[in-house]
GROMACS .gro file of C-alpha atoms in nm:
model
  175
    1MET     CA    1   0.024   0.000  -0.047
    2PHE     CA    2   0.250   0.191   0.063
    3ILE     CA    3   0.451   0.208  -0.232
    4ARG     CA    4   0.121   0.234  -0.430
    5ARG     CA    5   0.068   0.543  -0.159
    6ARG     CA    6   0.396   0.757  -0.367
    7THR     CA    7   0.368   0.596  -0.710
    8MET     CA    8   0.090   0.771  -0.753
    9LEU     CA    9   0.192   1.193  -0.571
   10ARG     CA   10   0.505   1.080  -0.835
   11ASN     CA   11   0.247   0.993  -1.161
   12GLU     CA   12  -0.032   1.234  -1.018
   13ARG     CA   13   0.204   1.564  -0.957
   14GLU     CA   14   0.171   1.791  -1.185
   15ILE     CA   15   0.315   2.125  -1.260
   16ASN     CA   16   0.119   2.421  -1.068
   17ASP     CA   17   0.085   2.795  -1.229
   18VAL     CA   18   0.330   2.961  -0.970
   19ASN     CA   19   0.657   2.664  -1.111
   20ARG     CA   20   0.519   2.774  -1.440
   21GLU     CA   21   0.575   3.165  -1.403
   22LYS     CA   22   0.806   3.085  -1.252
   23MET     CA   23   0.966   2.882  -1.583
   24GLU     CA   24   0.815   3.155  -1.778
   25ALA     CA   25   1.018   3.455  -1.560
   26VAL     CA   26   1.331   3.236  -1.586
   27PHE     CA   27   1.288   3.195  -1.965
   28HIS     CA   28   1.300   3.614  -1.966
   29GLN     CA   29   1.551   3.643  -1.763
   30CYS     CA   30   1.805   3.418  -1.856
   31ASP     CA   31   1.747   3.526  -2.249
   32MET     CA   32   1.995   3.739  -2.294
   33GLY     CA   33   1.971   4.031  -2.617
   34LYS     CA   34   1.599   3.956  -2.587
   35LYS     CA   35   1.628   3.693  -2.876
   36GLY     CA   36   1.314   3.485  -2.825
   37TYR     CA   37   1.460   3.163  -2.762
   38LEU     CA   38   1.781   3.064  -2.589
   39SER     CA   39   2.117   2.969  -2.689
   40ARG     CA   40   2.286   2.722  -2.590
   41GLU     CA   41   2.440   2.863  -2.263
   42ASP     CA   42   2.137   3.055  -2.216
   43LEU     CA   43   2.024   2.748  -2.120
   44LYS     CA   44   2.247   2.639  -1.920
   45ILE     CA   45   2.217   2.897  -1.693
   46ALA     CA   46   1.829   2.880  -1.680
   47VAL     CA   47   1.878   2.476  -1.544
   48VAL     CA   48   2.113   2.639  -1.290
   49MET     CA   49   1.869   2.823  -1.192
   50LEU     CA   50   1.558   2.660  -1.208
   51PHE     CA   51   1.702   2.308  -1.077
   52GLY     CA   52   2.030   2.360  -0.878
   53TYR     CA   53   2.320   2.221  -1.099
   54LYS     CA   54   2.461   2.278  -1.408
   55PRO     CA   55   2.355   2.037  -1.672
   56SER     CA   56   2.609   1.793  -1.817
   57LYS     CA   57   2.676   1.830  -2.160
   58SER     CA   58   2.548   1.501  -2.294
   59GLU     CA   59   2.229   1.685  -2.183
   60THR     CA   60   2.254   2.010  -2.265
   61ASN     CA   61   2.273   1.849  -2.636
   62ILE     CA   62   1.965   1.608  -2.523
   63LEU     CA   63   1.809   1.967  -2.435
   64MET     CA   64   1.875   2.175  -2.781
   65GLU     CA   65   1.781   1.923  -3.006
   66ASN     CA   66   1.462   1.832  -2.890
   67GLY     CA   67   1.345   2.197  -2.741
   68SER     CA   68   1.433   2.404  -3.086
   69SER     CA   69   1.245   2.390  -3.432
   70LYS     CA   70   1.412   2.304  -3.726
   71GLY     CA   71   1.697   2.472  -3.821
   72GLY     CA   72   1.673   2.656  -3.566
   73SER     CA   73   1.946   2.836  -3.316
   74GLY     CA   74   1.789   2.768  -2.975
   75VAL     CA   75   1.497   2.704  -2.781
   76PRO     CA   76   1.177   2.916  -2.831
   77LEU     CA   77   1.002   2.956  -2.499
   78GLU     CA   78   0.742   2.744  -2.557
   79GLN     CA   79   0.952   2.408  -2.614
   80PHE     CA   80   1.176   2.561  -2.317
   81MET     CA   81   0.839   2.546  -2.110
   82SER     CA   82   0.772   2.210  -2.199
   83LEU     CA   83   1.077   2.039  -2.212
   84MET     CA   84   1.123   2.214  -1.889
   85VAL     CA   85   0.787   2.131  -1.760
   86ARG     CA   86   0.892   1.713  -1.834
   87LYS     CA   87   1.166   1.785  -1.638
   88MET     CA   88   0.971   1.930  -1.347
   89SER     CA   89   0.732   1.588  -1.341
   90ALA     CA   90   1.012   1.381  -1.434
   91GLU     CA   91   1.168   1.448  -1.060
   92ASP     CA   92   1.191   1.291  -0.778
   93PRO     CA   93   1.000   1.494  -0.527
   94TYR     CA   94   1.180   1.317  -0.203
   95GLU     CA   95   1.579   1.313  -0.377
   96LYS     CA   96   1.628   1.685  -0.144
   97THR     CA   97   1.493   1.520   0.149
   98ARG     CA   98   1.726   1.249   0.091
   99GLN     CA   99   1.959   1.447   0.006
  100ILE     CA  100   1.933   1.672   0.353
  101PHE     CA  101   1.832   1.304   0.618
  102THR     CA  102   2.236   1.190   0.415
  103ALA     CA  103   2.387   1.458   0.543
  104PHE     CA  104   2.248   1.504   0.810
  105ASP     CA  105   2.341   1.085   0.936
  106VAL     CA  106   2.701   1.133   0.919
  107HIS     CA  107   2.726   0.869   1.060
  108CYS     CA  108   2.519   0.620   0.836
  109HIS     CA  109   2.330   0.461   1.075
  110GLY     CA  110   1.976   0.513   0.859
  111PHE     CA  111   1.810   0.711   1.140
  112LEU     CA  112   1.914   1.057   1.301
  113LYS     CA  113   1.953   1.113   1.725
  114LEU     CA  114   1.878   1.379   1.821
  115GLU     CA  115   2.296   1.486   1.872
  116ASP     CA  116   2.309   1.442   1.500
  117PHE     CA  117   2.009   1.702   1.457
  118LYS     CA  118   2.184   1.933   1.677
  119SER     CA  119   2.518   1.978   1.507
  120ALA     CA  120   2.374   1.955   1.201
  121PHE     CA  121   2.157   2.309   1.279
  122LYS     CA  122   2.502   2.460   1.422
  123ARG     CA  123   2.631   2.428   1.057
  124VAL     CA  124   2.359   2.519   0.863
  125ALA     CA  125   2.120   2.751   1.083
  126PRO     CA  126   2.410   2.876   1.459
  127ARG     CA  127   2.122   3.163   1.532
  128LEU     CA  128   1.764   2.919   1.534
  129PRO     CA  129   1.700   2.878   1.942
  130GLU     CA  130   1.754   2.518   2.073
  131ARG     CA  131   1.445   2.476   2.111
  132THR     CA  132   1.287   2.545   1.783
  133VAL     CA  133   1.571   2.248   1.638
  134LEU     CA  134   1.440   2.064   1.927
  135GLU     CA  135   1.041   2.067   1.833
  136ALA     CA  136   1.134   1.967   1.500
  137PHE     CA  137   1.400   1.678   1.537
  138ARG     CA  138   1.001   1.612   1.864
  139SER     CA  139   0.761   1.628   1.550
  140PRO     CA  140   0.644   1.369   1.401
  141LEU     CA  141   0.685   1.280   1.034
  142PRO     CA  142   0.381   1.254   0.773
  143ASP     CA  143   0.410   0.852   0.678
  144ILE     CA  144   0.431   0.995   0.287
  145LEU     CA  145   0.748   0.990   0.299
  146PRO     CA  146   0.996   0.765   0.187
  147PRO     CA  147   1.233   0.562   0.427
  148LEU     CA  148   1.493   0.772   0.399
  149THR     CA  149   1.817   0.486   0.495
  150GLU     CA  150   2.017   0.574   0.239
  151CYS     CA  151   2.384   0.620   0.367
  152GLY     CA  152   2.543   0.758   0.068
  153SER     CA  153   2.482   0.638  -0.257
  154LYS     CA  154   2.359   0.298  -0.127
  155TRP     CA  155   2.026   0.249   0.037
  156THR     CA  156   2.063   0.024   0.278
  157GLU     CA  157   1.726  -0.194   0.455
  158LYS     CA  158   1.973  -0.243   0.825
  159GLY     CA  159   1.887   0.049   0.890
  160LYS     CA  160   1.474   0.053   0.871
  161ASN     CA  161   1.550  -0.306   1.002
  162ASP     CA  162   1.699  -0.153   1.334
  163ILE     CA  163   1.444   0.107   1.370
  164LEU     CA  164   1.213  -0.184   1.338
  165ARG     CA  165   1.319  -0.406   1.592
  166LYS     CA  166   1.305  -0.059   1.837
  167LYS     CA  167   0.976   0.032   1.765
  168ARG     CA  168   0.889  -0.344   1.855
  169TRP     CA  169   1.113  -0.427   2.147
  170LYS     CA  170   1.035  -0.081   2.310
  171THR     CA  171   0.636  -0.189   2.245
  172GLU     CA  172   0.665  -0.568   2.357
  173SER     CA  173   0.827  -0.462   2.675
  174SER     CA  174   0.627  -0.140   2.788
  175PRO     CA  175   0.389  -0.234   3.078
   0.00000   0.00000   0.00000
């Protein structure tokens, strides 16, 4: 059931008007010289602005091939929007969450201890009150999130099994 719900969320993910407006604004910001299309370099900058990474040469080639009209020297707004909508809807909505979790889980336990959580927040938000950090740590996670047991680039079942074992032990040994 959990896998089905997660798959449905991913497939039904749609791009809202805010994202469309952002894409259009990025297009106009990157359209140097107001040519009405994005050159190869403009397109790279647009991808960085929208997705936070510089596309590889092969990804840029694919985007340019799929986006430019025959004989065109760049990607016009309509094709840019179409490409970016496809790219954004294909993105894993939990990838950023996994990256953040992996950064917090410095010991690769597959779960976070309060000390790990405090340490991470001291580095990224040193002025955040400790009480806020404690409240964030103690608040329950939504049940739609995937298991966050990634260490490096390999998913491990060990972390998930350890957490389940600890939960069963606590419930079985409770009075």
